[in-house]
């Protein structure tokens, strides 16, 4: 009898600047793993056109970004028809820009509707959720230890593109682990060049999963 559901945690894809070969590899892995739940750790959409930071003058505008996302979403939906998606800081860029302009959220279309995502996909409404053996959050702190201290529980997070791995900590006389699952984005995409180039050559493509015993694992993808 299983103690926990088998969970697959797919890391930050930053559509349309994702690597579809990473999705294909994750799909092939899951054909054998047969996850009970498939989660995305957030930053599902990059929304580079809505960034408040300086942007490349030859970058795609928002319309082109969305049009590029649509066929990707169709392919991903065939592989993972019941995806549960954590909202990341990039996913809420449209909401932030609307707020800056004094536009109430009721006027803003959801990304899922814009790109024609299946109704079986779900935005997770909280900043963190318990997924069985661990808490899932997009990630808002600078390293695994800080997430361990914050939640005092097992944690799965993305956000830190260069990190893929698991660390164990002793807290309040118990052992907890924190797993950072890397990214499924293209480090060479223009939208991801928002810092020194050498920072992004260290992007680590991968994902994480927990088995029916609740044990954490990471899987390294082509990067």
mmCIF file with all atom_site columns, C-alpha atoms in Angstrom:
data_model
loop_
_atom_site.group_PDB
_atom_site.id
_atom_site.type_symbol
_atom_site.label_atom_id
_atom_site.label_alt_id
_atom_site.label_comp_id
_atom_site.label_asym_id
_atom_site.label_entity_id
_atom_site.label_seq_id
_atom_site.pdbx_PDB_ins_code
_atom_site.Cartn_x
_atom_site.Cartn_y
_atom_site.Cartn_z
_atom_site.occupancy
_atom_site.B_iso_or_equiv
_atom_site.pdbx_formal_charge
_atom_site.auth_seq_id
_atom_site.auth_comp_id
_atom_site.auth_asym_id
_atom_site.auth_atom_id
_atom_site.pdbx_PDB_model_num
ATOM 1   C CA . UNK A 1 1   ? 0.000   0.000  0.000   1.00 0.00 ? 1   UNK A CA 1
ATOM 2   C CA . UNK A 1 2   ? 1.319   3.421  -0.974  1.00 0.00 ? 2   UNK A CA 1
ATOM 3   C CA . UNK A 1 3   ? 2.109   5.861  1.820   1.00 0.00 ? 3   UNK A CA 1
ATOM 4   C CA . UNK A 1 4   ? 2.098   8.841  -0.563  1.00 0.00 ? 4   UNK A CA 1
ATOM 5   C CA . UNK A 1 5   ? 1.022   9.664  -4.119  1.00 0.00 ? 5   UNK A CA 1
ATOM 6   C CA . UNK A 1 6   ? 3.707   9.533  -6.799  1.00 0.00 ? 6   UNK A CA 1
ATOM 7   C CA . UNK A 1 7   ? 4.315   13.190 -7.682  1.00 0.00 ? 7   UNK A CA 1
ATOM 8   C CA . UNK A 1 8   ? 6.144   14.637 -10.666 1.00 0.00 ? 8   UNK A CA 1
ATOM 9   C CA . UNK A 1 9   ? 7.410   18.222 -10.299 1.00 0.00 ? 9   UNK A CA 1
ATOM 10  C CA . UNK A 1 10  ? 8.184   19.861 -13.649 1.00 0.00 ? 10  UNK A CA 1
ATOM 11  C CA . UNK A 1 11  ? 10.400  22.905 -13.345 1.00 0.00 ? 11  UNK A CA 1
ATOM 12  C CA . UNK A 1 12  ? 10.074  26.473 -14.600 1.00 0.00 ? 12  UNK A CA 1
ATOM 13  C CA . UNK A 1 13  ? 9.455   26.349 -18.398 1.00 0.00 ? 13  UNK A CA 1
ATOM 14  C CA . UNK A 1 14  ? 9.042   30.092 -19.183 1.00 0.00 ? 14  UNK A CA 1
ATOM 15  C CA . UNK A 1 15  ? 6.846   29.565 -22.266 1.00 0.00 ? 15  UNK A CA 1
ATOM 16  C CA . UNK A 1 16  ? 7.395   30.291 -25.112 1.00 0.00 ? 16  UNK A CA 1
ATOM 17  C CA . UNK A 1 17  ? 11.101  30.121 -24.218 1.00 0.00 ? 17  UNK A CA 1
ATOM 18  C CA . UNK A 1 18  ? 10.949  26.522 -23.053 1.00 0.00 ? 18  UNK A CA 1
ATOM 19  C CA . UNK A 1 19  ? 12.754  23.475 -24.390 1.00 0.00 ? 19  UNK A CA 1
ATOM 20  C CA . UNK A 1 20  ? 10.179  21.144 -25.897 1.00 0.00 ? 20  UNK A CA 1
ATOM 21  C CA . UNK A 1 21  ? 12.739  18.329 -25.918 1.00 0.00 ? 21  UNK A CA 1
ATOM 22  C CA . UNK A 1 22  ? 12.751  18.613 -22.112 1.00 0.00 ? 22  UNK A CA 1
ATOM 23  C CA . UNK A 1 23  ? 8.982   18.093 -22.115 1.00 0.00 ? 23  UNK A CA 1
ATOM 24  C CA . UNK A 1 24  ? 9.326   15.076 -24.390 1.00 0.00 ? 24  UNK A CA 1
ATOM 25  C CA . UNK A 1 25  ? 11.963  13.570 -22.115 1.00 0.00 ? 25  UNK A CA 1
ATOM 26  C CA . UNK A 1 26  ? 9.796   14.181 -19.028 1.00 0.00 ? 26  UNK A CA 1
ATOM 27  C CA . UNK A 1 27  ? 6.863   12.545 -20.819 1.00 0.00 ? 27  UNK A CA 1
ATOM 28  C CA . UNK A 1 28  ? 8.913   9.456  -21.651 1.00 0.00 ? 28  UNK A CA 1
ATOM 29  C CA . UNK A 1 29  ? 10.050  9.251  -18.034 1.00 0.00 ? 29  UNK A CA 1
ATOM 30  C CA . UNK A 1 30  ? 6.468   9.495  -16.810 1.00 0.00 ? 30  UNK A CA 1
ATOM 31  C CA . UNK A 1 31  ? 5.292   6.696  -19.096 1.00 0.00 ? 31  UNK A CA 1
ATOM 32  C CA . UNK A 1 32  ? 7.155   4.377  -16.719 1.00 0.00 ? 32  UNK A CA 1
ATOM 33  C CA . UNK A 1 33  ? 6.823   6.390  -13.503 1.00 0.00 ? 33  UNK A CA 1
ATOM 34  C CA . UNK A 1 34  ? 3.040   6.894  -13.896 1.00 0.00 ? 34  UNK A CA 1
ATOM 35  C CA . UNK A 1 35  ? 2.676   9.884  -11.587 1.00 0.00 ? 35  UNK A CA 1
ATOM 36  C CA . UNK A 1 36  ? -0.536  10.290 -9.616  1.00 0.00 ? 36  UNK A CA 1
ATOM 37  C CA . UNK A 1 37  ? -0.071  14.067 -9.792  1.00 0.00 ? 37  UNK A CA 1
ATOM 38  C CA . UNK A 1 38  ? 1.911   16.237 -12.194 1.00 0.00 ? 38  UNK A CA 1
ATOM 39  C CA . UNK A 1 39  ? 2.821   19.719 -10.995 1.00 0.00 ? 39  UNK A CA 1
ATOM 40  C CA . UNK A 1 40  ? 4.554   22.662 -12.636 1.00 0.00 ? 40  UNK A CA 1
ATOM 41  C CA . UNK A 1 41  ? 6.628   24.660 -10.153 1.00 0.00 ? 41  UNK A CA 1
ATOM 42  C CA . UNK A 1 42  ? 5.659   28.011 -11.726 1.00 0.00 ? 42  UNK A CA 1
ATOM 43  C CA . UNK A 1 43  ? 6.938   30.601 -14.174 1.00 0.00 ? 43  UNK A CA 1
ATOM 44  C CA . UNK A 1 44  ? 4.916   28.646 -16.686 1.00 0.00 ? 44  UNK A CA 1
ATOM 45  C CA . UNK A 1 45  ? 4.792   31.714 -18.933 1.00 0.00 ? 45  UNK A CA 1
ATOM 46  C CA . UNK A 1 46  ? 7.696   34.148 -19.158 1.00 0.00 ? 46  UNK A CA 1
ATOM 47  C CA . UNK A 1 47  ? 5.707   37.259 -20.248 1.00 0.00 ? 47  UNK A CA 1
ATOM 48  C CA . UNK A 1 48  ? 8.950   38.961 -21.234 1.00 0.00 ? 48  UNK A CA 1
ATOM 49  C CA . UNK A 1 49  ? 7.075   41.715 -23.046 1.00 0.00 ? 49  UNK A CA 1
ATOM 50  C CA . UNK A 1 50  ? 5.569   42.757 -19.706 1.00 0.00 ? 50  UNK A CA 1
ATOM 51  C CA . UNK A 1 51  ? 8.837   42.851 -17.768 1.00 0.00 ? 51  UNK A CA 1
ATOM 52  C CA . UNK A 1 52  ? 9.537   46.082 -15.890 1.00 0.00 ? 52  UNK A CA 1
ATOM 53  C CA . UNK A 1 53  ? 13.249  45.665 -16.681 1.00 0.00 ? 53  UNK A CA 1
ATOM 54  C CA . UNK A 1 54  ? 14.928  47.001 -19.848 1.00 0.00 ? 54  UNK A CA 1
ATOM 55  C CA . UNK A 1 55  ? 14.238  44.698 -22.800 1.00 0.00 ? 55  UNK A CA 1
ATOM 56  C CA . UNK A 1 56  ? 16.040  43.950 -26.049 1.00 0.00 ? 56  UNK A CA 1
ATOM 57  C CA . UNK A 1 57  ? 14.726  46.184 -28.814 1.00 0.00 ? 57  UNK A CA 1
ATOM 58  C CA . UNK A 1 58  ? 14.404  43.252 -31.227 1.00 0.00 ? 58  UNK A CA 1
ATOM 59  C CA . UNK A 1 59  ? 12.508  41.023 -28.784 1.00 0.00 ? 59  UNK A CA 1
ATOM 60  C CA . UNK A 1 60  ? 9.090   39.516 -29.502 1.00 0.00 ? 60  UNK A CA 1
ATOM 61  C CA . UNK A 1 61  ? 6.163   41.700 -28.529 1.00 0.00 ? 61  UNK A CA 1
ATOM 62  C CA . UNK A 1 62  ? 3.401   40.351 -26.317 1.00 0.00 ? 62  UNK A CA 1
ATOM 63  C CA . UNK A 1 63  ? 1.229   39.199 -29.215 1.00 0.00 ? 63  UNK A CA 1
ATOM 64  C CA . UNK A 1 64  ? 4.044   37.182 -30.781 1.00 0.00 ? 64  UNK A CA 1
ATOM 65  C CA . UNK A 1 65  ? 4.863   35.608 -27.403 1.00 0.00 ? 65  UNK A CA 1
ATOM 66  C CA . UNK A 1 66  ? 1.268   34.436 -26.999 1.00 0.00 ? 66  UNK A CA 1
ATOM 67  C CA . UNK A 1 67  ? 1.082   33.088 -30.557 1.00 0.00 ? 67  UNK A CA 1
ATOM 68  C CA . UNK A 1 68  ? 4.243   31.077 -29.947 1.00 0.00 ? 68  UNK A CA 1
ATOM 69  C CA . UNK A 1 69  ? 2.807   29.695 -26.700 1.00 0.00 ? 69  UNK A CA 1
ATOM 70  C CA . UNK A 1 70  ? -0.370  28.308 -28.282 1.00 0.00 ? 70  UNK A CA 1
ATOM 71  C CA . UNK A 1 71  ? 1.156   25.342 -30.205 1.00 0.00 ? 71  UNK A CA 1
ATOM 72  C CA . UNK A 1 72  ? 3.441   24.582 -27.256 1.00 0.00 ? 72  UNK A CA 1
ATOM 73  C CA . UNK A 1 73  ? 0.460   24.395 -24.906 1.00 0.00 ? 73  UNK A CA 1
ATOM 74  C CA . UNK A 1 74  ? -1.316  22.026 -27.302 1.00 0.00 ? 74  UNK A CA 1
ATOM 75  C CA . UNK A 1 75  ? 1.701   19.684 -27.353 1.00 0.00 ? 75  UNK A CA 1
ATOM 76  C CA . UNK A 1 76  ? 2.171   19.826 -23.592 1.00 0.00 ? 76  UNK A CA 1
ATOM 77  C CA . UNK A 1 77  ? -1.536  19.163 -22.989 1.00 0.00 ? 77  UNK A CA 1
ATOM 78  C CA . UNK A 1 78  ? -1.304  15.931 -24.966 1.00 0.00 ? 78  UNK A CA 1
ATOM 79  C CA . UNK A 1 79  ? 1.586   14.769 -22.798 1.00 0.00 ? 79  UNK A CA 1
ATOM 80  C CA . UNK A 1 80  ? 0.265   16.049 -19.463 1.00 0.00 ? 80  UNK A CA 1
ATOM 81  C CA . UNK A 1 81  ? -3.524  16.523 -19.661 1.00 0.00 ? 81  UNK A CA 1
ATOM 82  C CA . UNK A 1 82  ? -4.004  17.076 -15.911 1.00 0.00 ? 82  UNK A CA 1
ATOM 83  C CA . UNK A 1 83  ? -1.283  19.562 -15.064 1.00 0.00 ? 83  UNK A CA 1
ATOM 84  C CA . UNK A 1 84  ? -1.457  21.505 -11.782 1.00 0.00 ? 84  UNK A CA 1
ATOM 85  C CA . UNK A 1 85  ? 0.463   24.771 -12.049 1.00 0.00 ? 85  UNK A CA 1
ATOM 86  C CA . UNK A 1 86  ? 1.932   26.886 -9.265  1.00 0.00 ? 86  UNK A CA 1
ATOM 87  C CA . UNK A 1 87  ? 1.952   30.598 -10.076 1.00 0.00 ? 87  UNK A CA 1
ATOM 88  C CA . UNK A 1 88  ? 5.431   32.098 -10.253 1.00 0.00 ? 88  UNK A CA 1
ATOM 89  C CA . UNK A 1 89  ? 6.630   35.688 -10.308 1.00 0.00 ? 89  UNK A CA 1
ATOM 90  C CA . UNK A 1 90  ? 6.619   35.690 -14.127 1.00 0.00 ? 90  UNK A CA 1
ATOM 91  C CA . UNK A 1 91  ? 3.067   34.321 -14.311 1.00 0.00 ? 91  UNK A CA 1
ATOM 92  C CA . UNK A 1 92  ? 1.699   37.345 -12.470 1.00 0.00 ? 92  UNK A CA 1
ATOM 93  C CA . UNK A 1 93  ? 3.507   39.980 -14.531 1.00 0.00 ? 93  UNK A CA 1
ATOM 94  C CA . UNK A 1 94  ? 0.276   40.872 -16.348 1.00 0.00 ? 94  UNK A CA 1
ATOM 95  C CA . UNK A 1 95  ? -1.460  41.415 -13.009 1.00 0.00 ? 95  UNK A CA 1
ATOM 96  C CA . UNK A 1 96  ? 1.346   43.657 -11.781 1.00 0.00 ? 96  UNK A CA 1
ATOM 97  C CA . UNK A 1 97  ? 1.333   45.769 -14.935 1.00 0.00 ? 97  UNK A CA 1
ATOM 98  C CA . UNK A 1 98  ? -2.453  46.102 -14.725 1.00 0.00 ? 98  UNK A CA 1
ATOM 99  C CA . UNK A 1 99  ? -2.181  47.168 -11.105 1.00 0.00 ? 99  UNK A CA 1
ATOM 100 C CA . UNK A 1 100 ? 0.498   49.732 -12.014 1.00 0.00 ? 100 UNK A CA 1
ATOM 101 C CA . UNK A 1 101 ? -1.941  51.185 -14.551 1.00 0.00 ? 101 UNK A CA 1
ATOM 102 C CA . UNK A 1 102 ? -4.835  51.232 -12.084 1.00 0.00 ? 102 UNK A CA 1
ATOM 103 C CA . UNK A 1 103 ? -6.709  48.480 -13.959 1.00 0.00 ? 103 UNK A CA 1
ATOM 104 C CA . UNK A 1 104 ? -8.721  46.098 -11.803 1.00 0.00 ? 104 UNK A CA 1
ATOM 105 C CA . UNK A 1 105 ? -8.020  42.385 -12.271 1.00 0.00 ? 105 UNK A CA 1
ATOM 106 C CA . UNK A 1 106 ? -11.590 41.777 -13.469 1.00 0.00 ? 106 UNK A CA 1
ATOM 107 C CA . UNK A 1 107 ? -10.525 43.311 -16.785 1.00 0.00 ? 107 UNK A CA 1
ATOM 108 C CA . UNK A 1 108 ? -7.500  41.040 -17.240 1.00 0.00 ? 108 UNK A CA 1
ATOM 109 C CA . UNK A 1 109 ? -7.828  37.768 -19.151 1.00 0.00 ? 109 UNK A CA 1
ATOM 110 C CA . UNK A 1 110 ? -6.203  34.716 -17.650 1.00 0.00 ? 110 UNK A CA 1
ATOM 111 C CA . UNK A 1 111 ? -3.195  33.296 -19.485 1.00 0.00 ? 111 UNK A CA 1
ATOM 112 C CA . UNK A 1 112 ? -4.849  29.853 -19.651 1.00 0.00 ? 112 UNK A CA 1
ATOM 113 C CA . UNK A 1 113 ? -7.773  31.298 -21.590 1.00 0.00 ? 113 UNK A CA 1
ATOM 114 C CA . UNK A 1 114 ? -5.552  33.287 -23.936 1.00 0.00 ? 114 UNK A CA 1
ATOM 115 C CA . UNK A 1 115 ? -3.492  30.261 -25.014 1.00 0.00 ? 115 UNK A CA 1
ATOM 116 C CA . UNK A 1 116 ? -6.382  27.778 -25.105 1.00 0.00 ? 116 UNK A CA 1
ATOM 117 C CA . UNK A 1 117 ? -5.198  25.581 -22.235 1.00 0.00 ? 117 UNK A CA 1
ATOM 118 C CA . UNK A 1 118 ? -7.407  22.556 -21.489 1.00 0.00 ? 118 UNK A CA 1
ATOM 119 C CA . UNK A 1 119 ? -10.002 22.892 -18.742 1.00 0.00 ? 119 UNK A CA 1
ATOM 120 C CA . UNK A 1 120 ? -8.306  19.973 -16.996 1.00 0.00 ? 120 UNK A CA 1
ATOM 121 C CA . UNK A 1 121 ? -5.306  22.187 -16.212 1.00 0.00 ? 121 UNK A CA 1
ATOM 122 C CA . UNK A 1 122 ? -5.438  23.965 -12.867 1.00 0.00 ? 122 UNK A CA 1
ATOM 123 C CA . UNK A 1 123 ? -3.795  27.075 -11.478 1.00 0.00 ? 123 UNK A CA 1
ATOM 124 C CA . UNK A 1 124 ? -2.981  26.430 -7.819  1.00 0.00 ? 124 UNK A CA 1
ATOM 125 C CA . UNK A 1 125 ? -4.445  29.415 -6.011  1.00 0.00 ? 125 UNK A CA 1
ATOM 126 C CA . UNK A 1 126 ? -2.174  29.476 -2.957  1.00 0.00 ? 126 UNK A CA 1
ATOM 127 C CA . UNK A 1 127 ? 1.496   30.497 -2.790  1.00 0.00 ? 127 UNK A CA 1
ATOM 128 C CA . UNK A 1 128 ? 2.217   27.025 -1.399  1.00 0.00 ? 128 UNK A CA 1
ATOM 129 C CA . UNK A 1 129 ? 0.358   23.715 -1.142  1.00 0.00 ? 129 UNK A CA 1
ATOM 130 C CA . UNK A 1 130 ? 0.939   20.428 0.641   1.00 0.00 ? 130 UNK A CA 1
ATOM 131 C CA . UNK A 1 131 ? 1.368   17.713 -1.991  1.00 0.00 ? 131 UNK A CA 1
ATOM 132 C CA . UNK A 1 132 ? 1.724   14.663 0.250   1.00 0.00 ? 132 UNK A CA 1
ATOM 133 C CA . UNK A 1 133 ? 5.336   14.303 1.372   1.00 0.00 ? 133 UNK A CA 1
ATOM 134 C CA . UNK A 1 134 ? 6.280   17.953 0.790   1.00 0.00 ? 134 UNK A CA 1
ATOM 135 C CA . UNK A 1 135 ? 5.150   21.535 0.444   1.00 0.00 ? 135 UNK A CA 1
ATOM 136 C CA . UNK A 1 136 ? 5.251   22.862 -3.106  1.00 0.00 ? 136 UNK A CA 1
ATOM 137 C CA . UNK A 1 137 ? 6.034   26.538 -3.646  1.00 0.00 ? 137 UNK A CA 1
ATOM 138 C CA . UNK A 1 138 ? 7.437   28.422 -6.606  1.00 0.00 ? 138 UNK A CA 1
ATOM 139 C CA . UNK A 1 139 ? 10.358  29.592 -4.493  1.00 0.00 ? 139 UNK A CA 1
ATOM 140 C CA . UNK A 1 140 ? 10.936  33.058 -3.102  1.00 0.00 ? 140 UNK A CA 1
ATOM 141 C CA . UNK A 1 141 ? 14.146  32.713 -1.091  1.00 0.00 ? 141 UNK A CA 1
ATOM 142 C CA . UNK A 1 142 ? 17.749  32.523 -2.254  1.00 0.00 ? 142 UNK A CA 1
ATOM 143 C CA . UNK A 1 143 ? 18.639  28.946 -1.292  1.00 0.00 ? 143 UNK A CA 1
ATOM 144 C CA . UNK A 1 144 ? 17.343  25.619 -0.046  1.00 0.00 ? 144 UNK A CA 1
ATOM 145 C CA . UNK A 1 145 ? 18.302  26.152 3.593   1.00 0.00 ? 145 UNK A CA 1
ATOM 146 C CA . UNK A 1 146 ? 16.209  29.321 3.839   1.00 0.00 ? 146 UNK A CA 1
ATOM 147 C CA . UNK A 1 147 ? 13.171  27.450 2.501   1.00 0.00 ? 147 UNK A CA 1
ATOM 148 C CA . UNK A 1 148 ? 13.777  24.724 5.097   1.00 0.00 ? 148 UNK A CA 1
ATOM 149 C CA . UNK A 1 149 ? 13.832  27.321 7.866   1.00 0.00 ? 149 UNK A CA 1
ATOM 150 C CA . UNK A 1 150 ? 10.763  29.129 6.538   1.00 0.00 ? 150 UNK A CA 1
ATOM 151 C CA . UNK A 1 151 ? 8.472   26.092 6.254   1.00 0.00 ? 151 UNK A CA 1
ATOM 152 C CA . UNK A 1 152 ? 10.080  23.682 8.732   1.00 0.00 ? 152 UNK A CA 1
ATOM 153 C CA . UNK A 1 153 ? 8.874   20.901 6.434   1.00 0.00 ? 153 UNK A CA 1
ATOM 154 C CA . UNK A 1 154 ? 9.936   19.078 3.276   1.00 0.00 ? 154 UNK A CA 1
ATOM 155 C CA . UNK A 1 155 ? 9.846   21.549 0.372   1.00 0.00 ? 155 UNK A CA 1
ATOM 156 C CA . UNK A 1 156 ? 9.862   21.369 -3.444  1.00 0.00 ? 156 UNK A CA 1
ATOM 157 C CA . UNK A 1 157 ? 10.590  24.591 -5.319  1.00 0.00 ? 157 UNK A CA 1
ATOM 158 C CA . UNK A 1 158 ? 11.835  25.978 -8.625  1.00 0.00 ? 158 UNK A CA 1
ATOM 159 C CA . UNK A 1 159 ? 12.698  29.642 -9.302  1.00 0.00 ? 159 UNK A CA 1
ATOM 160 C CA . UNK A 1 160 ? 16.485  29.193 -8.919  1.00 0.00 ? 160 UNK A CA 1
ATOM 161 C CA . UNK A 1 161 ? 17.288  28.101 -12.472 1.00 0.00 ? 161 UNK A CA 1
ATOM 162 C CA . UNK A 1 162 ? 20.857  27.092 -11.787 1.00 0.00 ? 162 UNK A CA 1
ATOM 163 C CA . UNK A 1 163 ? 19.986  24.733 -8.933  1.00 0.00 ? 163 UNK A CA 1
ATOM 164 C CA . UNK A 1 164 ? 19.000  21.081 -9.221  1.00 0.00 ? 164 UNK A CA 1
ATOM 165 C CA . UNK A 1 165 ? 19.368  18.933 -6.147  1.00 0.00 ? 165 UNK A CA 1
ATOM 166 C CA . UNK A 1 166 ? 18.269  17.871 -2.685  1.00 0.00 ? 166 UNK A CA 1
ATOM 167 C CA . UNK A 1 167 ? 19.608  18.895 0.705   1.00 0.00 ? 167 UNK A CA 1
ATOM 168 C CA . UNK A 1 168 ? 18.755  17.442 4.093   1.00 0.00 ? 168 UNK A CA 1
ATOM 169 C CA . UNK A 1 169 ? 18.486  19.420 7.335   1.00 0.00 ? 169 UNK A CA 1
ATOM 170 C CA . UNK A 1 170 ? 17.851  18.732 11.013  1.00 0.00 ? 170 UNK A CA 1
ATOM 171 C CA . UNK A 1 171 ? 15.098  20.944 12.380  1.00 0.00 ? 171 UNK A CA 1
ATOM 172 C CA . UNK A 1 172 ? 13.348  20.587 15.732  1.00 0.00 ? 172 UNK A CA 1
ATOM 173 C CA . UNK A 1 173 ? 14.741  17.070 16.156  1.00 0.00 ? 173 UNK A CA 1
ATOM 174 C CA . UNK A 1 174 ? 13.443  15.914 12.770  1.00 0.00 ? 174 UNK A CA 1
ATOM 175 C CA . UNK A 1 175 ? 15.067  15.509 9.384   1.00 0.00 ? 175 UNK A CA 1
ATOM 176 C CA . UNK A 1 176 ? 13.589  17.455 6.516   1.00 0.00 ? 176 UNK A CA 1
ATOM 177 C CA . UNK A 1 177 ? 14.645  17.802 2.901   1.00 0.00 ? 177 UNK A CA 1
ATOM 178 C CA . UNK A 1 178 ? 14.383  20.581 0.341   1.00 0.00 ? 178 UNK A CA 1
ATOM 179 C CA . UNK A 1 179 ? 14.446  19.862 -3.388  1.00 0.00 ? 179 UNK A CA 1
ATOM 180 C CA . UNK A 1 180 ? 15.152  22.501 -6.026  1.00 0.00 ? 180 UNK A CA 1
ATOM 181 C CA . UNK A 1 181 ? 14.123  21.259 -9.465  1.00 0.00 ? 181 UNK A CA 1
ATOM 182 C CA . UNK A 1 182 ? 16.033  23.512 -11.863 1.00 0.00 ? 182 UNK A CA 1
ATOM 183 C CA . UNK A 1 183 ? 14.310  24.714 -15.042 1.00 0.00 ? 183 UNK A CA 1
ATOM 184 C CA . UNK A 1 184 ? 12.905  23.537 -18.370 1.00 0.00 ? 184 UNK A CA 1
ATOM 185 C CA . UNK A 1 185 ? 13.722  26.796 -20.132 1.00 0.00 ? 185 UNK A CA 1
ATOM 186 C CA . UNK A 1 186 ? 16.169  27.612 -22.920 1.00 0.00 ? 186 UNK A CA 1
ATOM 187 C CA . UNK A 1 187 ? 19.182  29.346 -21.376 1.00 0.00 ? 187 UNK A CA 1
ATOM 188 C CA . UNK A 1 188 ? 19.991  30.899 -24.772 1.00 0.00 ? 188 UNK A CA 1
ATOM 189 C CA . UNK A 1 189 ? 16.598  32.584 -25.188 1.00 0.00 ? 189 UNK A CA 1
ATOM 190 C CA . UNK A 1 190 ? 16.800  36.360 -25.383 1.00 0.00 ? 190 UNK A CA 1
ATOM 191 C CA . UNK A 1 191 ? 14.177  36.692 -22.663 1.00 0.00 ? 191 UNK A CA 1
ATOM 192 C CA . UNK A 1 192 ? 16.434  34.921 -20.183 1.00 0.00 ? 192 UNK A CA 1
ATOM 193 C CA . UNK A 1 193 ? 19.444  37.171 -20.741 1.00 0.00 ? 193 UNK A CA 1
ATOM 194 C CA . UNK A 1 194 ? 18.560  39.535 -17.882 1.00 0.00 ? 194 UNK A CA 1
ATOM 195 C CA . UNK A 1 195 ? 21.935  39.467 -16.216 1.00 0.00 ? 195 UNK A CA 1
ATOM 196 C CA . UNK A 1 196 ? 25.570  38.602 -16.849 1.00 0.00 ? 196 UNK A CA 1
ATOM 197 C CA . UNK A 1 197 ? 25.712  35.913 -19.529 1.00 0.00 ? 197 UNK A CA 1
ATOM 198 C CA . UNK A 1 198 ? 27.853  33.608 -17.404 1.00 0.00 ? 198 UNK A CA 1
ATOM 199 C CA . UNK A 1 199 ? 25.015  33.417 -14.880 1.00 0.00 ? 199 UNK A CA 1
ATOM 200 C CA . UNK A 1 200 ? 22.783  31.746 -17.429 1.00 0.00 ? 200 UNK A CA 1
ATOM 201 C CA . UNK A 1 201 ? 25.309  29.276 -18.750 1.00 0.00 ? 201 UNK A CA 1
ATOM 202 C CA . UNK A 1 202 ? 24.848  27.575 -15.368 1.00 0.00 ? 202 UNK A CA 1
ATOM 203 C CA . UNK A 1 203 ? 21.097  27.004 -15.841 1.00 0.00 ? 203 UNK A CA 1
ATOM 204 C CA . UNK A 1 204 ? 20.417  23.411 -14.874 1.00 0.00 ? 204 UNK A CA 1
ATOM 205 C CA . UNK A 1 205 ? 17.630  21.699 -16.776 1.00 0.00 ? 205 UNK A CA 1
ATOM 206 C CA . UNK A 1 206 ? 15.802  19.029 -14.843 1.00 0.00 ? 206 UNK A CA 1
ATOM 207 C CA . UNK A 1 207 ? 12.759  18.080 -12.810 1.00 0.00 ? 207 UNK A CA 1
ATOM 208 C CA . UNK A 1 208 ? 11.980  16.355 -9.538  1.00 0.00 ? 208 UNK A CA 1
ATOM 209 C CA . UNK A 1 209 ? 9.742   13.591 -8.309  1.00 0.00 ? 209 UNK A CA 1
ATOM 210 C CA . UNK A 1 210 ? 8.736   11.825 -5.109  1.00 0.00 ? 210 UNK A CA 1
ATOM 211 C CA . UNK A 1 211 ? 7.967   8.130  -4.947  1.00 0.00 ? 211 UNK A CA 1
ATOM 212 C CA . UNK A 1 212 ? 5.280   6.269  -3.019  1.00 0.00 ? 212 UNK A CA 1
ATOM 213 C CA . UNK A 1 213 ? 7.508   6.202  0.047   1.00 0.00 ? 213 UNK A CA 1
ATOM 214 C CA . UNK A 1 214 ? 7.771   9.994  -0.084  1.00 0.00 ? 214 UNK A CA 1
ATOM 215 C CA . UNK A 1 215 ? 11.451  9.935  -1.031  1.00 0.00 ? 215 UNK A CA 1
ATOM 216 C CA . UNK A 1 216 ? 12.738  12.842 -3.194  1.00 0.00 ? 216 UNK A CA 1
ATOM 217 C CA . UNK A 1 217 ? 14.604  12.397 -6.479  1.00 0.00 ? 217 UNK A CA 1
ATOM 218 C CA . UNK A 1 218 ? 15.888  14.705 -9.209  1.00 0.00 ? 218 UNK A CA 1
ATOM 219 C CA . UNK A 1 219 ? 16.279  13.993 -12.923 1.00 0.00 ? 219 UNK A CA 1
ATOM 220 C CA . UNK A 1 220 ? 18.805  15.847 -15.070 1.00 0.00 ? 220 UNK A CA 1
ATOM 221 C CA . UNK A 1 221 ? 17.578  16.921 -18.524 1.00 0.00 ? 221 UNK A CA 1
ATOM 222 C CA . UNK A 1 222 ? 19.402  18.084 -21.623 1.00 0.00 ? 222 UNK A CA 1
ATOM 223 C CA . UNK A 1 223 ? 20.472  21.668 -21.169 1.00 0.00 ? 223 UNK A CA 1
#
